[in-house]
Amino acid sequence: MKHLLLASTSTVHGSSYLEYLKPAIERFFKGCKQLLFVPFARPGGITYEEYTANAANFFNSINIDVKGAHEFENPAKAVEWADGFFTGGGNTFLLLKTLYETGFFQAIDTAVNEGKPYMGTSAGSNVAGISIGTTNDMPICYPPTFKAFNWLPFNLNPHYLDPLPDSTHMGETRETRIKEFHQFNNQPVLGLREGSWLECHDDTITLKGHLTARWFIQGKEAAELDSGSII
Amino acid sequence: MKHLLLASTSTVHGSSYLEYLKPAIERFFKGCKQLLFVPFARPGGITYEEYTANAANFFNSINIDVKGAHEFENPAKAVEWADGFFTGGGNTFLLLKTLYETGFFQAIDTAVNEGKPYMGTSAGSNVAGISIGTTNDMPICYPPTFKAFNWLPFNLNPHYLDPLPDSTHMGETRETRIKEFHQFNNQPVLGLREGSWLECHDDTITLKGHLTARWFIQGKEAAELDSGSII
């Protein structure tokens, strides 16, 4: 009885923070009054307070109260207080390491498996997959494992980018990197472009937004999934 | 008494494998007859044999005999046989994990500290720094640590890319990622563009190639280093 909203990015070009997701968020968190924000990925080194204030600014506009995970004495109290969870983007290694070190990993995992809704953007979506092995982020710190929440039966690659046809750069394309991942890992990988998100209710996972997404299965050619696909 | 040649990439656009580095390589490995190739990063999942054959094809043309690390019974014998080392690119996580698991990490580290020349490209250069924390690669496997050879008193970021001025993509730029690294790590980072390399003899490290390189120090604005700079 999991309820997940997992977006590639919090912000699409030319729009404000979470604006493009607002109707989806209002439906998803209907009945939810108190939201726990997980600021651990904190992009660019902003403080937990600043990052939480950003999120609160958005959610207050739809009448949802927000507290940051760092404001609670312990994860059990935070999770008990919350009707739902939102984990923002930033660095996935830092997010996963901090989730484990603080004990929030286990607490949130249990609550989500029991039905409290969870929303993630970017790094916050990445951790909903089997592992963080398909993150684009720099390994700025060393987590105790790459294993993630395992709520989805596959991995995510947020901010998915198609190869640039005219590029002279010799670094690997995103598709090449995901194929390398499949040399050593057998879970499928969903490349989620900016503007796409997944909604998961119980075991039904639906691709939302107007774009297609790129679906990688070990040993097969990558394929495009249409918006509205059930994965 | 270390001797290092560390390139951003093995191949620049429009040129064949290692071709742009050929004069530098001939000087660097002068007197070296037997080269140990470390194929552990194996890009795109090619076999160790195929990857070693690629390297041998180049080095045989300058009269250097090549064997792959995987062809030896144990690291001690391989390192004893070799007059020098070349570690090719691919995936840095996979390279570091395999170096540790096979025992080649310690064996090569000792030999390089005793003066045998080491050349790396891309991932093979990355591991010469303090850690692999500034790699661009996907974490397709979990190494026992991010600590690398520590031959340089800083980290490398190979295939360094400048931000695209017209990009609408919301993923982090390379510079943003390195700044995030500096939230948690205090070593300098050298962004080495494709076509640049470092030569290190004893404690003198020189930037080679015709491009500038980007130098990041914690808490300071990033700066450009001219070709020929001593770092």
Coordinates of C-alpha atoms in Angstrom, one line a residue:
Chain A
M1 CA 0.0 0.0 0.0
K2 CA 2.8 2.4 -1.0
H3 CA 2.0 5.9 -2.4
L4 CA 4.8 7.6 -4.2
L5 CA 5.2 10.6 -6.3
L6 CA 8.7 10.6 -7.8
A7 CA 9.8 13.5 -10.1
S8 CA 12.9 13.9 -12.2
T9 CA 13.4 17.5 -11.1
S10 CA 11.8 20.0 -8.7
T11 CA 12.0 22.7 -11.2
V12 CA 11.6 22.8 -15.0
H13 CA 13.3 25.6 -17.0
G14 CA 11.4 28.9 -16.9
S15 CA 9.1 27.9 -14.0
S16 CA 9.3 28.4 -10.3
Y17 CA 10.1 25.7 -7.6
L18 CA 7.6 22.8 -7.9
E19 CA 5.2 24.9 -10.0
Y20 CA 4.7 22.4 -12.8
L21 CA 3.9 19.7 -10.3
K22 CA 1.4 21.8 -8.2
P23 CA -1.9 20.1 -9.4
A24 CA -0.3 16.6 -9.1
I25 CA 1.0 17.5 -5.6
E26 CA -2.4 18.8 -4.4
R27 CA -4.1 15.6 -5.5
F28 CA -1.3 13.4 -4.1
F29 CA -1.2 15.0 -0.6
K30 CA -5.0 15.4 -0.3
G31 CA -5.9 15.1 3.3
C32 CA -2.3 15.5 4.4
K33 CA -1.9 18.4 6.8
Q34 CA 1.7 17.9 8.2
L35 CA 4.6 17.2 5.9
L36 CA 8.1 16.1 6.9
F37 CA 10.7 17.6 4.6
V38 CA 14.0 15.7 4.4
P39 CA 16.7 18.3 3.5
F40 CA 19.7 16.0 3.8
A41 CA 20.8 16.2 0.1
R42 CA 21.1 20.0 0.6
P43 CA 22.1 21.2 -2.9
G44 CA 25.1 23.5 -3.1
G45 CA 25.7 23.4 0.7
I46 CA 22.7 25.5 1.7
T47 CA 21.6 25.0 5.3
Y48 CA 18.9 22.6 6.4
E49 CA 16.9 25.6 7.6
E50 CA 17.2 27.5 4.3
Y51 CA 16.2 24.4 2.3
T52 CA 13.3 23.6 4.6
A53 CA 12.1 27.2 4.3
N54 CA 12.0 26.9 0.5
A55 CA 9.9 23.8 0.7
A56 CA 7.6 25.3 3.3
N57 CA 7.1 28.3 1.2
F58 CA 5.6 26.1 -1.5
F59 CA 3.6 23.8 0.7
N60 CA 2.2 26.5 2.9
S61 CA 0.6 27.9 -0.3
I62 CA -1.5 24.7 -0.5
N63 CA -2.2 24.7 3.2
I64 CA 0.3 22.0 4.3
D65 CA 2.4 22.6 7.3
V66 CA 6.1 21.7 6.9
K67 CA 8.8 20.7 9.4
G68 CA 12.4 19.7 8.5
A69 CA 13.7 16.3 9.6
H70 CA 16.5 18.0 11.5
E71 CA 14.0 19.8 13.8
F72 CA 13.0 16.6 15.6
E73 CA 14.7 15.0 18.5
N74 CA 14.6 11.6 16.8
P75 CA 13.3 9.9 13.7
A76 CA 10.4 8.1 15.4
K77 CA 8.9 11.4 16.7
A78 CA 9.3 13.0 13.3
V79 CA 7.7 10.2 11.4
E80 CA 4.9 9.9 13.9
W81 CA 4.2 13.7 13.5
A82 CA 4.1 13.5 9.7
D83 CA 1.2 12.7 7.4
G84 CA 3.6 12.4 4.5
F85 CA 7.2 12.9 3.4
F86 CA 9.0 15.0 0.8
T87 CA 12.7 14.5 0.1
G88 CA 14.3 17.3 -2.0
G89 CA 17.2 17.0 -4.4
G90 CA 20.8 17.7 -4.1
N91 CA 23.5 15.1 -3.7
T92 CA 22.4 11.5 -3.6
F93 CA 25.5 10.1 -1.8
L94 CA 25.1 12.7 0.9
L95 CA 21.3 12.1 1.2
L96 CA 21.7 8.3 1.5
K97 CA 24.6 8.6 4.0
T98 CA 22.7 11.0 6.2
L99 CA 19.5 8.9 6.0
Y100 CA 21.4 5.9 7.4
E101 CA 23.5 7.9 10.0
T102 CA 20.5 9.6 11.5
G103 CA 18.2 6.6 11.6
F104 CA 15.7 8.2 9.3
F105 CA 16.2 5.5 6.6
Q106 CA 14.5 2.8 8.7
A107 CA 11.9 5.1 10.1
I108 CA 10.7 6.5 6.8
D109 CA 11.0 3.1 5.1
T110 CA 8.6 1.6 7.7
A111 CA 6.1 4.5 7.5
V112 CA 6.0 4.4 3.7
N113 CA 5.5 0.7 3.6
E114 CA 2.6 1.2 6.0
G115 CA 1.0 3.7 3.6
K116 CA 2.1 7.3 4.3
P117 CA 2.7 9.1 1.0
Y118 CA 6.2 9.9 -0.1
M119 CA 7.3 12.5 -2.7
G120 CA 10.8 12.9 -4.0
T121 CA 12.5 15.1 -6.5
S122 CA 15.8 14.2 -8.1
A123 CA 18.0 12.7 -5.4
G124 CA 14.9 12.3 -3.3
S125 CA 13.4 10.1 -6.1
N126 CA 16.7 8.3 -6.7
V127 CA 16.6 6.7 -3.3
A128 CA 13.2 5.2 -4.0
G129 CA 14.8 2.7 -6.4
I130 CA 16.7 -0.5 -5.6
S131 CA 20.1 1.3 -5.4
I132 CA 21.7 4.7 -6.0
G133 CA 23.9 3.1 -8.6
T134 CA 22.4 5.1 -11.5
T135 CA 22.7 8.6 -9.9
N136 CA 24.4 11.4 -11.9
D137 CA 25.9 12.9 -8.8
M138 CA 29.5 13.2 -7.7
P139 CA 30.5 10.9 -4.9
I140 CA 31.4 13.7 -2.5
C141 CA 31.0 11.4 0.6
Y142 CA 31.1 7.6 1.2
P143 CA 27.8 6.1 2.2
P144 CA 27.8 2.7 4.1
T145 CA 26.1 1.1 1.1
F146 CA 24.6 2.0 -2.2
K147 CA 21.3 0.1 -1.4
A148 CA 18.3 2.4 -1.4
F149 CA 14.6 2.1 -0.2
N150 CA 13.8 -0.5 -2.8
W151 CA 10.2 0.7 -3.1
L152 CA 10.4 0.4 -6.9
P153 CA 11.4 -2.8 -8.6
F154 CA 13.9 -0.9 -10.7
N155 CA 16.4 2.0 -10.5
L156 CA 15.8 5.6 -11.5
N157 CA 18.0 7.9 -13.5
P158 CA 16.6 11.4 -12.9
H159 CA 17.5 14.4 -15.1
Y160 CA 17.8 11.9 -18.0
L161 CA 19.7 13.5 -20.9
D162 CA 19.7 12.3 -24.5
P163 CA 23.1 12.2 -26.3
L164 CA 24.0 15.5 -28.0
P165 CA 24.3 14.6 -31.7
D166 CA 27.0 17.1 -32.5
S167 CA 29.1 16.7 -29.3
T168 CA 32.8 16.3 -29.7
H169 CA 33.2 15.5 -25.9
M170 CA 34.7 12.0 -25.3
G171 CA 33.1 11.5 -21.9
E172 CA 30.4 8.8 -21.8
T173 CA 26.8 9.6 -22.7
R174 CA 24.1 8.8 -20.1
E175 CA 23.0 5.8 -22.2
T176 CA 26.5 4.4 -22.2
R177 CA 26.8 4.8 -18.5
I178 CA 23.5 3.0 -17.9
K179 CA 24.7 0.2 -20.2
E180 CA 27.9 0.0 -18.1
F181 CA 25.7 -0.3 -15.0
H182 CA 24.0 -3.3 -16.6
Q183 CA 27.3 -5.1 -16.9
F184 CA 27.2 -5.6 -13.2
N185 CA 23.5 -5.1 -12.1
N186 CA 20.4 -6.7 -13.4
Q187 CA 17.6 -4.4 -12.3
P188 CA 15.9 -2.3 -15.1
V189 CA 16.6 1.5 -15.1
L190 CA 14.1 4.2 -15.9
G191 CA 15.6 7.4 -17.4
L192 CA 13.2 10.1 -16.3
R193 CA 13.5 13.3 -18.3
E194 CA 13.0 16.7 -16.6
G195 CA 9.2 17.3 -16.6
S196 CA 8.3 13.6 -16.1
W197 CA 7.3 11.9 -12.8
L198 CA 6.1 8.6 -11.6
E199 CA 3.0 8.0 -9.5
C200 CA 2.8 4.8 -7.6
H201 CA -0.2 3.5 -5.8
D202 CA 0.1 0.1 -4.3
D203 CA 1.8 -1.8 -7.1
T204 CA 0.6 0.3 -10.0
I205 CA 3.3 2.7 -11.3
T206 CA 2.3 5.2 -13.9
L207 CA 4.5 7.5 -16.0
K208 CA 3.2 11.1 -15.8
G209 CA 4.0 14.4 -17.5
H210 CA 3.9 14.9 -21.3
L211 CA 7.3 13.3 -22.2
T212 CA 8.3 9.8 -22.9
A213 CA 10.8 8.1 -20.6
R214 CA 13.7 5.8 -21.5
W215 CA 13.6 2.2 -20.3
F216 CA 16.7 0.1 -20.0
I217 CA 16.6 -3.6 -19.5
Q218 CA 19.8 -5.6 -19.1
G219 CA 20.8 -7.2 -22.4
K220 CA 18.1 -5.5 -24.5
E221 CA 17.9 -2.4 -26.6
A222 CA 16.6 0.7 -24.7
A223 CA 13.0 1.6 -25.4
E224 CA 10.8 4.7 -25.1
L225 CA 7.8 4.5 -22.7
D226 CA 4.8 6.7 -23.5
S227 CA 3.4 9.1 -20.9
G228 CA 0.6 7.2 -19.2
S229 CA 2.4 3.9 -19.4
I230 CA 1.9 1.5 -16.5
I231 CA 5.4 0.2 -15.6
Chain B
M1 CA 60.8 10.0 -6.9
K2 CA 57.4 9.5 -8.6
H3 CA 57.0 9.7 -12.4
L4 CA 53.4 10.2 -13.5
L5 CA 51.7 11.1 -16.8
L6 CA 48.0 11.7 -16.2
A7 CA 45.8 12.6 -19.1
S8 CA 42.2 13.8 -19.1
T9 CA 41.3 11.4 -21.9
S10 CA 42.9 8.7 -24.0
T11 CA 41.4 10.1 -27.2
V12 CA 40.7 13.6 -28.4
H13 CA 37.9 14.1 -31.0
G14 CA 39.0 13.4 -34.5
S15 CA 42.2 11.6 -33.6
S16 CA 43.0 7.9 -32.9
Y17 CA 43.6 6.2 -29.6
L18 CA 46.5 8.0 -27.7
E19 CA 47.7 9.6 -30.9
Y20 CA 47.8 13.2 -29.5
L21 CA 49.9 12.0 -26.6
K22 CA 52.4 9.9 -28.7
P23 CA 55.4 12.3 -28.4
A24 CA 54.9 12.7 -24.7
I25 CA 54.5 9.0 -24.1
E26 CA 57.7 8.2 -26.1
R27 CA 59.6 10.6 -23.9
F28 CA 57.9 9.5 -20.7
F29 CA 58.5 5.8 -21.2
K30 CA 62.0 6.1 -22.6
G31 CA 64.0 3.1 -21.6
C32 CA 60.9 1.2 -20.7
K33 CA 60.6 -2.1 -22.5
Q34 CA 57.8 -3.9 -20.7
L35 CA 54.6 -2.2 -19.8
L36 CA 51.9 -3.5 -17.5
F37 CA 48.4 -2.5 -18.7
V38 CA 45.6 -2.3 -16.0
P39 CA 42.3 -3.0 -17.9
F40 CA 40.1 -3.1 -14.7
A41 CA 38.0 0.0 -15.6
R42 CA 37.1 -1.7 -18.9
P43 CA 34.8 0.7 -20.6
G44 CA 31.4 -0.5 -21.9
G45 CA 32.0 -4.0 -20.6
I46 CA 34.7 -5.0 -23.1
T47 CA 36.9 -7.9 -22.0
Y48 CA 40.2 -7.5 -20.4
E49 CA 41.8 -9.2 -23.4
E50 CA 40.2 -6.8 -25.9
Y51 CA 41.1 -3.8 -23.9
T52 CA 44.7 -5.0 -23.4
A53 CA 45.0 -5.7 -27.2
N54 CA 44.0 -2.0 -27.9
A55 CA 46.7 -0.7 -25.6
A56 CA 49.2 -3.2 -27.0
N57 CA 48.4 -2.1 -30.5
F58 CA 49.5 1.4 -29.7
F59 CA 52.5 0.6 -27.5
N60 CA 53.9 -2.0 -29.8
S61 CA 54.2 0.7 -32.4
I62 CA 56.7 2.4 -30.2
N63 CA 58.5 -0.8 -29.4
I64 CA 57.1 -1.4 -25.9
D65 CA 55.8 -4.9 -25.0
V66 CA 52.5 -4.9 -23.1
K67 CA 50.9 -7.5 -20.8
G68 CA 47.5 -7.1 -19.0
A69 CA 47.4 -7.3 -15.2
H70 CA 44.9 -10.2 -15.5
E71 CA 47.6 -12.3 -17.3
F72 CA 49.7 -12.7 -14.2
E73 CA 49.4 -15.2 -11.4
N74 CA 49.7 -12.5 -8.8
P75 CA 50.3 -8.7 -8.5
A76 CA 53.9 -9.1 -7.1
K77 CA 55.0 -11.0 -10.3
A78 CA 53.2 -8.6 -12.6
V79 CA 54.8 -5.5 -10.9
E80 CA 58.2 -7.2 -10.9
W81 CA 58.0 -7.9 -14.6
A82 CA 56.9 -4.3 -15.5
D83 CA 59.2 -1.4 -16.2
G84 CA 56.1 0.9 -16.0
F85 CA 52.3 1.0 -15.8
F86 CA 49.4 2.2 -17.8
T87 CA 45.9 2.3 -16.5
G88 CA 43.2 2.9 -19.1
G89 CA 39.8 4.7 -18.6
G90 CA 36.3 3.4 -18.1
N91 CA 34.5 3.3 -14.8
T92 CA 36.4 4.7 -11.8
F93 CA 34.3 2.8 -9.2
L94 CA 35.0 -0.5 -11.0
L95 CA 38.7 0.3 -11.4
L96 CA 39.2 1.2 -7.7
K97 CA 37.2 -1.8 -6.5
T98 CA 39.1 -4.2 -8.7
L99 CA 42.5 -2.7 -7.7
Y100 CA 41.7 -3.4 -4.1
E101 CA 40.2 -6.8 -4.6
T102 CA 43.1 -8.1 -6.7
G103 CA 45.8 -6.7 -4.5
F104 CA 47.1 -4.6 -7.4
F105 CA 46.5 -1.4 -5.4
Q106 CA 49.2 -2.0 -2.9
A107 CA 51.6 -3.6 -5.4
I108 CA 51.4 -0.7 -7.9
D109 CA 51.4 1.9 -5.2
T110 CA 54.7 0.6 -3.8
A111 CA 56.4 0.3 -7.2
V112 CA 55.3 3.8 -8.2
N113 CA 56.5 5.3 -5.0
E114 CA 59.9 3.5 -5.7
G115 CA 60.1 5.2 -9.1
K116 CA 58.5 3.1 -11.8
P117 CA 56.6 5.4 -14.2
Y118 CA 52.8 5.4 -14.2
M119 CA 50.6 6.7 -16.9
G120 CA 46.8 7.0 -16.6
T121 CA 44.0 8.2 -18.8
S122 CA 40.6 9.3 -17.5
A123 CA 39.7 6.8 -14.7
G124 CA 43.3 5.7 -14.7
S125 CA 44.3 9.3 -13.9
N126 CA 41.5 9.8 -11.4
V127 CA 42.9 7.2 -9.1
A128 CA 46.2 9.1 -8.8
G129 CA 44.5 11.7 -6.7
I130 CA 43.6 11.7 -3.1
S131 CA 40.2 10.2 -3.6
I132 CA 37.8 9.3 -6.4
G133 CA 35.3 11.8 -5.0
T134 CA 35.4 14.0 -8.1
T135 CA 34.9 11.3 -10.7
N136 CA 32.1 11.9 -13.3
D137 CA 31.3 8.2 -13.5
M138 CA 28.2 6.3 -12.4
P139 CA 28.6 4.3 -9.2
I140 CA 27.9 1.0 -10.9
C141 CA 29.6 -1.0 -8.1
Y142 CA 30.5 -0.3 -4.4
P143 CA 34.3 0.0 -3.7
P144 CA 35.5 -0.7 -0.1
T145 CA 36.6 3.0 0.1
F146 CA 36.8 6.1 -2.1
K147 CA 40.5 6.6 -1.1
A148 CA 42.8 6.5 -4.1
F149 CA 46.6 6.4 -4.6
N150 CA 47.2 9.8 -3.1
W151 CA 50.2 10.4 -5.3
L152 CA 49.0 13.9 -6.1
P153 CA 48.2 16.4 -3.3
F154 CA 44.8 17.1 -4.8
N155 CA 41.9 15.4 -6.7
L156 CA 41.4 15.3 -10.5
N157 CA 38.3 15.8 -12.5
P158 CA 39.1 14.4 -15.9
H159 CA 37.0 15.3 -19.0
Y160 CA 36.4 18.7 -17.4
L161 CA 33.4 20.5 -19.0
D162 CA 32.6 24.1 -18.9
P163 CA 28.9 25.0 -18.3
L164 CA 26.9 25.4 -21.5
P165 CA 25.7 29.0 -21.5
D166 CA 22.4 28.3 -23.3
S167 CA 21.5 25.1 -21.4
T168 CA 18.0 24.7 -20.1
H169 CA 18.9 21.5 -18.2
M170 CA 18.4 21.7 -14.5
G171 CA 21.1 19.1 -13.5
E172 CA 24.2 20.5 -11.8
T173 CA 27.1 21.9 -13.8
R174 CA 30.5 20.3 -13.3
E175 CA 31.6 23.5 -11.4
T176 CA 28.6 23.2 -9.1
R177 CA 29.4 19.6 -8.4
I178 CA 33.0 20.4 -7.5
K179 CA 31.8 23.2 -5.2
E180 CA 29.5 20.6 -3.5
F181 CA 32.5 18.3 -3.1
H182 CA 34.2 21.2 -1.3
Q183 CA 31.4 21.4 1.3
F184 CA 32.8 18.1 2.7
N185 CA 36.4 17.8 1.5
N186 CA 39.3 20.2 1.7
Q187 CA 41.7 19.0 -1.0
P188 CA 42.0 21.2 -4.2
V189 CA 40.5 19.8 -7.4
L190 CA 42.0 20.2 -10.9
G191 CA 39.5 20.2 -13.7
L192 CA 41.5 18.7 -16.6
R193 CA 40.0 19.4 -20.1
E194 CA 40.2 16.9 -22.9
G195 CA 43.6 17.4 -24.5
S196 CA 45.4 18.4 -21.2
W197 CA 47.6 16.2 -19.1
L198 CA 49.9 16.4 -16.1
E199 CA 53.5 15.3 -16.0
C200 CA 54.9 14.8 -12.5
H201 CA 58.5 14.1 -11.8
D202 CA 59.4 13.9 -8.1
D203 CA 57.4 16.7 -6.6
T204 CA 57.2 18.9 -9.7
I205 CA 53.8 18.7 -11.4
T206 CA 53.4 20.5 -14.7
L207 CA 50.3 21.1 -16.8
K208 CA 50.8 20.0 -20.4
G209 CA 48.8 20.4 -23.6
H210 CA 47.7 23.7 -25.1
L211 CA 44.6 24.3 -22.9
T212 CA 44.2 25.9 -19.6
A213 CA 42.9 23.9 -16.6
R214 CA 40.4 24.8 -13.9
W215 CA 41.7 24.9 -10.4
F216 CA 39.3 24.7 -7.4
I217 CA 40.3 25.5 -3.9
Q218 CA 37.9 25.2 -1.0
G219 CA 36.3 28.5 -0.1
K220 CA 37.9 30.4 -3.1
E221 CA 36.8 31.4 -6.6
A222 CA 37.9 28.9 -9.2
A223 CA 40.8 30.0 -11.4
E224 CA 42.4 29.1 -14.7
L225 CA 45.9 27.7 -14.8
D226 CA 47.9 28.3 -18.0
S227 CA 49.5 25.4 -19.9
G228 CA 53.1 25.0 -18.5
S229 CA 52.0 26.0 -15.0
I230 CA 53.8 24.2 -12.1
I231 CA 51.1 23.1 -9.7

